[in-house]
mmCIF file of C-alpha atoms and ligand atoms in Angstrom:
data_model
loop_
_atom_site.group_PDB
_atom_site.id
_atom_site.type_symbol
_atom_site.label_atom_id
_atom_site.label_comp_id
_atom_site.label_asym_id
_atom_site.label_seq_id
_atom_site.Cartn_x
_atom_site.Cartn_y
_atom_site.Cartn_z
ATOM 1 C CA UNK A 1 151.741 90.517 83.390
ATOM 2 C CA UNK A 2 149.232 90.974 85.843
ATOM 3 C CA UNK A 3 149.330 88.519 88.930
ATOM 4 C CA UNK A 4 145.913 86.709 89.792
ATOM 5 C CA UNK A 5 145.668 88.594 92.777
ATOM 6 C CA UNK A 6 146.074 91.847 90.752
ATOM 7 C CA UNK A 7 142.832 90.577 89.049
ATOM 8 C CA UNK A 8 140.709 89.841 91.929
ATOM 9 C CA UNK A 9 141.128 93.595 92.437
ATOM 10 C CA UNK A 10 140.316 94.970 89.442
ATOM 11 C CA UNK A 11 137.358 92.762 88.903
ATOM 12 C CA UNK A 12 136.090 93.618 91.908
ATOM 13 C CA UNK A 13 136.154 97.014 91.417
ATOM 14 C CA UNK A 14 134.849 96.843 87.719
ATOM 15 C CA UNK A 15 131.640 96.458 89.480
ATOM 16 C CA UNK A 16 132.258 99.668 91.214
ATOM 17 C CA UNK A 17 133.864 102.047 89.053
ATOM 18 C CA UNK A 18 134.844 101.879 85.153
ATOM 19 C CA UNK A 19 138.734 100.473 84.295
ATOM 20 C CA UNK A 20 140.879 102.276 82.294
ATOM 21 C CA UNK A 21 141.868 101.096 79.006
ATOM 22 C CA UNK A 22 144.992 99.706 79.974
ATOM 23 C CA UNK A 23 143.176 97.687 82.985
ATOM 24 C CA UNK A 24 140.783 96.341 80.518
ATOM 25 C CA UNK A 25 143.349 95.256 78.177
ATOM 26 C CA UNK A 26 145.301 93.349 81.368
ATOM 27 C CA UNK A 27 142.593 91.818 82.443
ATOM 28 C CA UNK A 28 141.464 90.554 79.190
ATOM 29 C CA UNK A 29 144.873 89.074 78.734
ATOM 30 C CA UNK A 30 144.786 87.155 82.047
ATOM 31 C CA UNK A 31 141.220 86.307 81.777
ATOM 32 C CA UNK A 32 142.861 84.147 78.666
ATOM 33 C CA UNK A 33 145.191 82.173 80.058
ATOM 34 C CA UNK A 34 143.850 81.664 83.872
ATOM 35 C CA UNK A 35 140.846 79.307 84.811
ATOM 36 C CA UNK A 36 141.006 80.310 88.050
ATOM 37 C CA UNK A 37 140.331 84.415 87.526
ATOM 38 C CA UNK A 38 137.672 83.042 85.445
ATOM 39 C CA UNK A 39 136.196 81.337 87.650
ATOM 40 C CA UNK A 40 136.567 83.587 90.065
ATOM 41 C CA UNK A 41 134.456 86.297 87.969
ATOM 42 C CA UNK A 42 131.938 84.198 87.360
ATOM 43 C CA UNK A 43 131.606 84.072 91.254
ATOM 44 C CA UNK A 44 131.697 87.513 91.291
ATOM 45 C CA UNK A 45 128.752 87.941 88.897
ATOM 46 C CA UNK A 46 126.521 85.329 90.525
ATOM 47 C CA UNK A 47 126.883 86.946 93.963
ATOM 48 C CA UNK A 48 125.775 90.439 92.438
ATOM 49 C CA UNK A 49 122.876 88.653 90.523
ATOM 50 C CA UNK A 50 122.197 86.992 93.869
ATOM 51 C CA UNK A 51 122.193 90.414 95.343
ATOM 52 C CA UNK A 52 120.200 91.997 92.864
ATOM 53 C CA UNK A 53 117.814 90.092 93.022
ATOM 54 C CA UNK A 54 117.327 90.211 97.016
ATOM 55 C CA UNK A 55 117.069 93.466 96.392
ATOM 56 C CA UNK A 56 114.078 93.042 94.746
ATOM 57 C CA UNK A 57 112.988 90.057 96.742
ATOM 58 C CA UNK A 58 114.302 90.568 100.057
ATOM 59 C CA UNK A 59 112.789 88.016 101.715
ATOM 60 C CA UNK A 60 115.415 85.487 100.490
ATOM 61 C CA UNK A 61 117.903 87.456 102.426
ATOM 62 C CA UNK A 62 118.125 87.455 106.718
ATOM 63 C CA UNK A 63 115.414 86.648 109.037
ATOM 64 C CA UNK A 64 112.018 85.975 107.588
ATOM 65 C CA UNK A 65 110.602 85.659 110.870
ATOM 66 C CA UNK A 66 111.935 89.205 112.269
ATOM 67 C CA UNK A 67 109.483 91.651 113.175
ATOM 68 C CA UNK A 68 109.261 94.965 114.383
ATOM 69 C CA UNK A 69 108.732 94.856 117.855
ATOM 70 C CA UNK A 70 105.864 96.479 119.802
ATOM 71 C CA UNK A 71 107.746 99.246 121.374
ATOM 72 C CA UNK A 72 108.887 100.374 117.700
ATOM 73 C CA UNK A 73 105.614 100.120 115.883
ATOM 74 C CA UNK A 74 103.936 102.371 119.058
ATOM 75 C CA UNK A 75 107.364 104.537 118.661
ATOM 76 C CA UNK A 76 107.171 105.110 115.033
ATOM 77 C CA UNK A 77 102.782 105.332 115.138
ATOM 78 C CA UNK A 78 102.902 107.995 117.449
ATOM 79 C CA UNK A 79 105.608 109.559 115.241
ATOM 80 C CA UNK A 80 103.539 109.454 112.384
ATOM 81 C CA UNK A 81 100.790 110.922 114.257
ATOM 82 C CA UNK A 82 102.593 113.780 115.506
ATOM 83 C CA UNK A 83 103.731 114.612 112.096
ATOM 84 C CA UNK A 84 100.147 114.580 110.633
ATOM 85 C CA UNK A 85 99.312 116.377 113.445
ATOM 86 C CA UNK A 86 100.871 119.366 111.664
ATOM 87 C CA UNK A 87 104.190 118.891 114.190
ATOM 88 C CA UNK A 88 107.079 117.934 113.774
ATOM 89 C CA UNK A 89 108.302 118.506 117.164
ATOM 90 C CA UNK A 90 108.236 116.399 120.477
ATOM 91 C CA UNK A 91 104.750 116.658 122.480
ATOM 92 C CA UNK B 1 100.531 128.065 97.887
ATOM 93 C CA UNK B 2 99.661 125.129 96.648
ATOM 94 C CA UNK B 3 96.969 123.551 98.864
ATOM 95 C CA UNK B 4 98.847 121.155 101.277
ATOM 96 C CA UNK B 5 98.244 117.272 100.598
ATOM 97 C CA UNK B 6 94.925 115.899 101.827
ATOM 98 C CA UNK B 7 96.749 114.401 104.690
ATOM 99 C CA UNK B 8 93.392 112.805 106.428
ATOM 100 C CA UNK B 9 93.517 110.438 103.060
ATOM 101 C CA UNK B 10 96.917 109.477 104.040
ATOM 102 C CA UNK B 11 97.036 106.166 105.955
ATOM 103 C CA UNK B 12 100.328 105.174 107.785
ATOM 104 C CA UNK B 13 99.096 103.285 110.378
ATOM 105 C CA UNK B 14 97.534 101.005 107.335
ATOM 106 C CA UNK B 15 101.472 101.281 105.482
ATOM 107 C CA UNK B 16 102.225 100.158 109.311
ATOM 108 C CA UNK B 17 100.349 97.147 109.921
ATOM 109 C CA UNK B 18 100.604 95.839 105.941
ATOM 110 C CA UNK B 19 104.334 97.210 105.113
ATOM 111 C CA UNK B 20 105.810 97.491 108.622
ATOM 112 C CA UNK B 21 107.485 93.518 109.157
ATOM 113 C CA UNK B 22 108.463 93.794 105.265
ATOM 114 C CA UNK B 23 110.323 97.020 105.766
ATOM 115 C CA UNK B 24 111.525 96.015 108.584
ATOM 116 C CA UNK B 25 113.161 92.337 107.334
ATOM 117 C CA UNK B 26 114.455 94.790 104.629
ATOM 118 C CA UNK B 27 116.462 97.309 106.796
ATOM 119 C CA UNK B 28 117.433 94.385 109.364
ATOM 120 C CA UNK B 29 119.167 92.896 106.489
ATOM 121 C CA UNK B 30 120.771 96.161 105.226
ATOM 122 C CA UNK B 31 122.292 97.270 108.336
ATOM 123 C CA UNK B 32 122.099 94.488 110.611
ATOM 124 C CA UNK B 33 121.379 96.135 113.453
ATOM 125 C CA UNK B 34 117.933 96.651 114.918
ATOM 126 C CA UNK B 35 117.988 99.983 116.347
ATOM 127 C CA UNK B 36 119.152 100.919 112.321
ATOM 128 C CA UNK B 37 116.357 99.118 111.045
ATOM 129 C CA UNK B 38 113.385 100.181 113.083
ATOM 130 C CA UNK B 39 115.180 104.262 112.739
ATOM 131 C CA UNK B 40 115.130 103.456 109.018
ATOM 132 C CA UNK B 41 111.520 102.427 108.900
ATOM 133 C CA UNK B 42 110.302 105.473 111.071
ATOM 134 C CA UNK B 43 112.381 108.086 109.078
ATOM 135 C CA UNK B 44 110.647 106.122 105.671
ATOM 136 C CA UNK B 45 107.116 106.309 106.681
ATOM 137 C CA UNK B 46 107.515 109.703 107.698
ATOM 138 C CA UNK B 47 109.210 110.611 104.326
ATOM 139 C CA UNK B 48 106.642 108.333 102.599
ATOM 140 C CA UNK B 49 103.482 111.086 103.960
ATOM 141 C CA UNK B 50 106.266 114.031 103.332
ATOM 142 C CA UNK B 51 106.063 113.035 99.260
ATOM 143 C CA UNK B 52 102.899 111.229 99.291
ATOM 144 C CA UNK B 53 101.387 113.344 96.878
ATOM 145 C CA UNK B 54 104.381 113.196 94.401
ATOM 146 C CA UNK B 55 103.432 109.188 94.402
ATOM 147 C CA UNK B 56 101.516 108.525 91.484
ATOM 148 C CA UNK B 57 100.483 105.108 92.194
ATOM 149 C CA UNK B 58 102.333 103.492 89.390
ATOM 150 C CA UNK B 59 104.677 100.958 91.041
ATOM 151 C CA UNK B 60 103.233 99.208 93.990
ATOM 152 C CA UNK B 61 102.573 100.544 97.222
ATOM 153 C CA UNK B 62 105.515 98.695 98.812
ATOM 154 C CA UNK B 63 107.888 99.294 95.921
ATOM 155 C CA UNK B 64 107.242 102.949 96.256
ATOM 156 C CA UNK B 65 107.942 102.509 100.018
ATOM 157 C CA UNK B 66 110.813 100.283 99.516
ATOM 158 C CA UNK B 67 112.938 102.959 97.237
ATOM 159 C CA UNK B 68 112.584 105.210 99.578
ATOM 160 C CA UNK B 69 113.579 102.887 102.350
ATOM 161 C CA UNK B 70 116.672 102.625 100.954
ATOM 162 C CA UNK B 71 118.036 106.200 101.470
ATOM 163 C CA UNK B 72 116.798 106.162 104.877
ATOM 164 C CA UNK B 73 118.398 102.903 105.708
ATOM 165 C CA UNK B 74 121.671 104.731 104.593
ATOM 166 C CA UNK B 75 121.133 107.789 106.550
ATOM 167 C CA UNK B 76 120.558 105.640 109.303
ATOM 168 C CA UNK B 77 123.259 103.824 109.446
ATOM 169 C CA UNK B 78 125.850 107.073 108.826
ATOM 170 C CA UNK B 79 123.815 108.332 112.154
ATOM 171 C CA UNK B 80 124.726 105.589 114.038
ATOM 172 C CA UNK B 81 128.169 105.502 113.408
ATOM 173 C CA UNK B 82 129.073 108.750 113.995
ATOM 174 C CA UNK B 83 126.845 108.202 117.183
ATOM 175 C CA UNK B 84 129.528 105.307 117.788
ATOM 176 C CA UNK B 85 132.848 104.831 118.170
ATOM 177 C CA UNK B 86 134.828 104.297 114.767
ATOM 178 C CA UNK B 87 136.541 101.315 116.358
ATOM 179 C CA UNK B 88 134.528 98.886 113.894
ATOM 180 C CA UNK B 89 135.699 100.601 111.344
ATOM 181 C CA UNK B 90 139.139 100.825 111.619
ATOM 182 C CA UNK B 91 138.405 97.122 112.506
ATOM 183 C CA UNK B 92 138.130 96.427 108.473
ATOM 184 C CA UNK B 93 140.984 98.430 107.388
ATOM 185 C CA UNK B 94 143.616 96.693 109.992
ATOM 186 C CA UNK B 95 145.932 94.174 108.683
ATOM 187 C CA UNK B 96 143.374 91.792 108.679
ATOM 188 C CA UNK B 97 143.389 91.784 104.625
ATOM 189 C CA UNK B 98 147.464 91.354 104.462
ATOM 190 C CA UNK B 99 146.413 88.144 105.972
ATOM 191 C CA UNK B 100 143.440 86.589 104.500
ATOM 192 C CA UNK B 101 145.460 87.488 100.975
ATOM 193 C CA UNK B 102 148.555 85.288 101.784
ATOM 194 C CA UNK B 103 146.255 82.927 102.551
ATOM 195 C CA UNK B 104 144.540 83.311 99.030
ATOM 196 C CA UNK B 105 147.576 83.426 97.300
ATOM 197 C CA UNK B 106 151.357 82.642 96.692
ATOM 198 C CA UNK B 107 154.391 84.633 96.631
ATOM 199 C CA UNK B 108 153.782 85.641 92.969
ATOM 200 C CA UNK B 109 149.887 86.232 93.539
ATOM 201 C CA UNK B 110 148.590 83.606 92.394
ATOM 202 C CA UNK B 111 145.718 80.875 93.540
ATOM 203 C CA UNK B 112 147.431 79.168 96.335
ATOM 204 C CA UNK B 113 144.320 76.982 96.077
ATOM 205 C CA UNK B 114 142.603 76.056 92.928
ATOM 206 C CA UNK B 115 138.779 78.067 92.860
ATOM 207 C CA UNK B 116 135.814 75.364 92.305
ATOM 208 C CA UNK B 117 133.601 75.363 89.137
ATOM 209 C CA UNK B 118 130.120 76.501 90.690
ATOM 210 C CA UNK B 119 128.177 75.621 87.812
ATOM 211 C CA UNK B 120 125.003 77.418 86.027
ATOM 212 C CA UNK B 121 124.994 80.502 88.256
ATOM 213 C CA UNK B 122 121.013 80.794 86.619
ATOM 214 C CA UNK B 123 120.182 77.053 88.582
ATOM 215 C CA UNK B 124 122.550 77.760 91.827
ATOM 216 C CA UNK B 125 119.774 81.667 91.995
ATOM 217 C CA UNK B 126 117.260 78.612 92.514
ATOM 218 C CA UNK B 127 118.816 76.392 94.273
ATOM 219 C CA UNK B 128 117.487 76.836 98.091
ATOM 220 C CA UNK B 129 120.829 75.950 99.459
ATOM 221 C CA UNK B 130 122.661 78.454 97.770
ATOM 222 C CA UNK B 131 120.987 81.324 99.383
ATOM 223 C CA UNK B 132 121.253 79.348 102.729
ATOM 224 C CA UNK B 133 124.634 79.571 102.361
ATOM 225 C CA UNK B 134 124.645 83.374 100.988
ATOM 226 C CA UNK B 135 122.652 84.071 104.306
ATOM 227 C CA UNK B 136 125.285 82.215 107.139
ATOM 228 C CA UNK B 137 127.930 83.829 104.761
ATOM 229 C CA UNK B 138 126.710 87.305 104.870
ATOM 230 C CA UNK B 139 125.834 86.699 108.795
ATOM 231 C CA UNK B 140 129.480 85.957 108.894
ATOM 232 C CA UNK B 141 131.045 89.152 107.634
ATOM 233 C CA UNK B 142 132.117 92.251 109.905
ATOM 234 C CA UNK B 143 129.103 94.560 110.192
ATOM 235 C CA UNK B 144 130.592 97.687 109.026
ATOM 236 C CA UNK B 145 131.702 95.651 105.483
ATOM 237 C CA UNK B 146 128.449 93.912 105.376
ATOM 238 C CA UNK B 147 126.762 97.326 105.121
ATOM 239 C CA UNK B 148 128.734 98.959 102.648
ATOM 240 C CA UNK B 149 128.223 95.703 100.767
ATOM 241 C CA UNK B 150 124.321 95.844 100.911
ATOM 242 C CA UNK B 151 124.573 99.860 99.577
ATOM 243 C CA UNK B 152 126.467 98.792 96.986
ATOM 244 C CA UNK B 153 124.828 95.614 95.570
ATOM 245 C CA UNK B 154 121.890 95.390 97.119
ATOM 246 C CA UNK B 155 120.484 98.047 96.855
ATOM 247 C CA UNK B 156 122.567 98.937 94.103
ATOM 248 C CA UNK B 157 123.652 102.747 95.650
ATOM 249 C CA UNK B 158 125.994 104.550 93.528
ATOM 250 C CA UNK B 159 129.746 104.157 94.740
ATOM 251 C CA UNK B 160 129.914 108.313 94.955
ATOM 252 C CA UNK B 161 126.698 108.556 96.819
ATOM 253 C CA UNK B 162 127.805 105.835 99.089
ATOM 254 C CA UNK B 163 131.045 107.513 99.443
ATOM 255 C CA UNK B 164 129.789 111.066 100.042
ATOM 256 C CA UNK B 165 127.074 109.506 102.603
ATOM 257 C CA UNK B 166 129.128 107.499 104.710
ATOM 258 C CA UNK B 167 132.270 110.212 104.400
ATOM 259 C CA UNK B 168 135.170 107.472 103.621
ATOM 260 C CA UNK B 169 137.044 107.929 100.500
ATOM 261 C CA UNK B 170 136.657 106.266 97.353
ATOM 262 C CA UNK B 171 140.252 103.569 97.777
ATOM 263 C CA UNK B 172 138.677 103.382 101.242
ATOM 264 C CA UNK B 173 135.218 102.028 99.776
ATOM 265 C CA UNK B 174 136.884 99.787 97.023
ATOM 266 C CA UNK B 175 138.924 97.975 99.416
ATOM 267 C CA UNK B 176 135.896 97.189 101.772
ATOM 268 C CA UNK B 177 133.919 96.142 98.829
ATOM 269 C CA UNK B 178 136.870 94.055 97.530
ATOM 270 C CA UNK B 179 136.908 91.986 101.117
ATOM 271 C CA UNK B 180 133.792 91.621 101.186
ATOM 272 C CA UNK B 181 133.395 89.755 98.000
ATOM 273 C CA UNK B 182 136.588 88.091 99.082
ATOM 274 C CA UNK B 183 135.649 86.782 102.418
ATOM 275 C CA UNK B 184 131.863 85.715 100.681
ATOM 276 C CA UNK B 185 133.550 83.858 98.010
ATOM 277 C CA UNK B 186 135.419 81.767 100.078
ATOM 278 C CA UNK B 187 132.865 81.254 102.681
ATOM 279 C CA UNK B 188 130.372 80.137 99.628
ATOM 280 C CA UNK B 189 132.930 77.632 98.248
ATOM 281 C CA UNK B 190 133.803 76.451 101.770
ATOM 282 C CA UNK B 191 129.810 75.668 101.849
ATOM 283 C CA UNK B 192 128.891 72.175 100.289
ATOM 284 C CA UNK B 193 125.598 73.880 98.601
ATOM 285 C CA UNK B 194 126.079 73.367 94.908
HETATM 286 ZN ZN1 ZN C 1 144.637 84.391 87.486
#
């Protein structure tokens, strides 16, 4: 019988990689009888829908009020213009 | 040859002043690390003009510039730590996780503390002080795991590509995953937010 901490692991990595069969099955099994793996997979899923979905809406992750400084956006302009310059090469 | 892109039609220094904070906020909170961010967004705007004319138009300006911030955010971190020492990462793979597991659990591996019931994960997604929390959580987490978390489920970076970027092996990449859910989850439940 698989331990809970055994199942921590694998249901992390379920999100990373695909179980074998016997993995499933052990998982399943524990799943059954233990709240507390259960619960702790549902955690699991709500942080990567949490995740996901700062990934598409990133402003509800770190600093809303960081911005690029005025040494980088001069840095990375005269980048670009160098680049569209035809060079890709330091002046 | 095929004629080269109308380049004069290309604007970056409009991709700059409308795109530039967004991209920025993006990488910031990818790699946390400024110098990594503002690389990123350089190395994306110049890759952004490099395919310009493959870009059809059909997603939004800043999606289109937002997938391919993602690679670049990658590369840029992989760049910086070679450019540093490894000592943060041997930081996550000390005994660190030994640890924070018998703290987790008992002698047979199980719960040493009973996990709360969180509720309707679809409400907490709109609750404003869940993603408080998620934030001081994720501010909270070792740099070099925070990253590899943000590849992974953030941007949602395939664990092989991941792997093959950053050069650590695939156990290697599991295990730093695996904390960093750990050490999120019990951050979040420590947080009253629910
Ligand atoms: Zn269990």
């Amino acid at each position: 019988m698989l331990s809970c901490k055994d199942v921590t692991h694998l249901a992390s990595e379920s999100r990373d990689r695909e179980l074998g069969a016997m993995e499933r099955m052990g998982m399943h099994m524990h799943l059954w009888i233990c709240k507390g793996c259960r619960r702790f997979t549902q955690h699991m899923e709500l942080l990567g829908q949490a995740m996901r979905m700062a990934g598409k809406e990133p402003e509800r992750i770190g600093d809303p009020d960081a911005r690029l400084s005025q040494e980088a956006g001069d840095r990375i302009r005269s980048a670009l213009q160098r680049r569209l310059n035809g060079g890709g090469t330091q002046d | 040859m095929p004629n080269p892109s109308p380049r004069s039609l290309l604007d970056p220094e409009r991709w700059l002043q409308e795109h530039g904070n967004y991209l920025y906020r993006y990488a910031l909170a990818m790699a946390r690390n400024e110098e990594i961010a503002e690389d990123a967004v350089q190395e994306c705007l110049l890759a952004a003009l490099e395919s310009a004319e493959r870009y059809q138009g059909g997603a939004s300006e800043r999606t289109w510039l937002t997938s391919i911030l993602r690679n670049k955010v990658c590369d840029a971190i992989r760049r910086h730590s070679r450019e540093t020492t490894m000592a943060q990462a041997e930081d996550v793979f000390g005994e660190h996780g030994e640890e924070e597991d018998a703290a987790r659990f008992n002698r047979r591996g199980h719960w040493a503390v009973p996990l709360a019931d969180w509720g309707d994960p679809a409400r907490s997604l709109e609750n404003k002080r869940f993603w408080q929390a998620l934030n001081a959580c994720l501010e909270r987490l070792p740099p070099r795991l925070a990253q590899l978390f943000m590849l992974r489920e953030l941007a949602g970076m395939e664990t092989e590509n991941i792997c093959q970027e950053m050069e650590i092996s695939s156990t290697n990449l599991w295990t730093m995953l695996y904390r960093s859910r750990m050490g999120l989850r019990q951050c979040l439940e420590k947080n009253d937010w629910s």
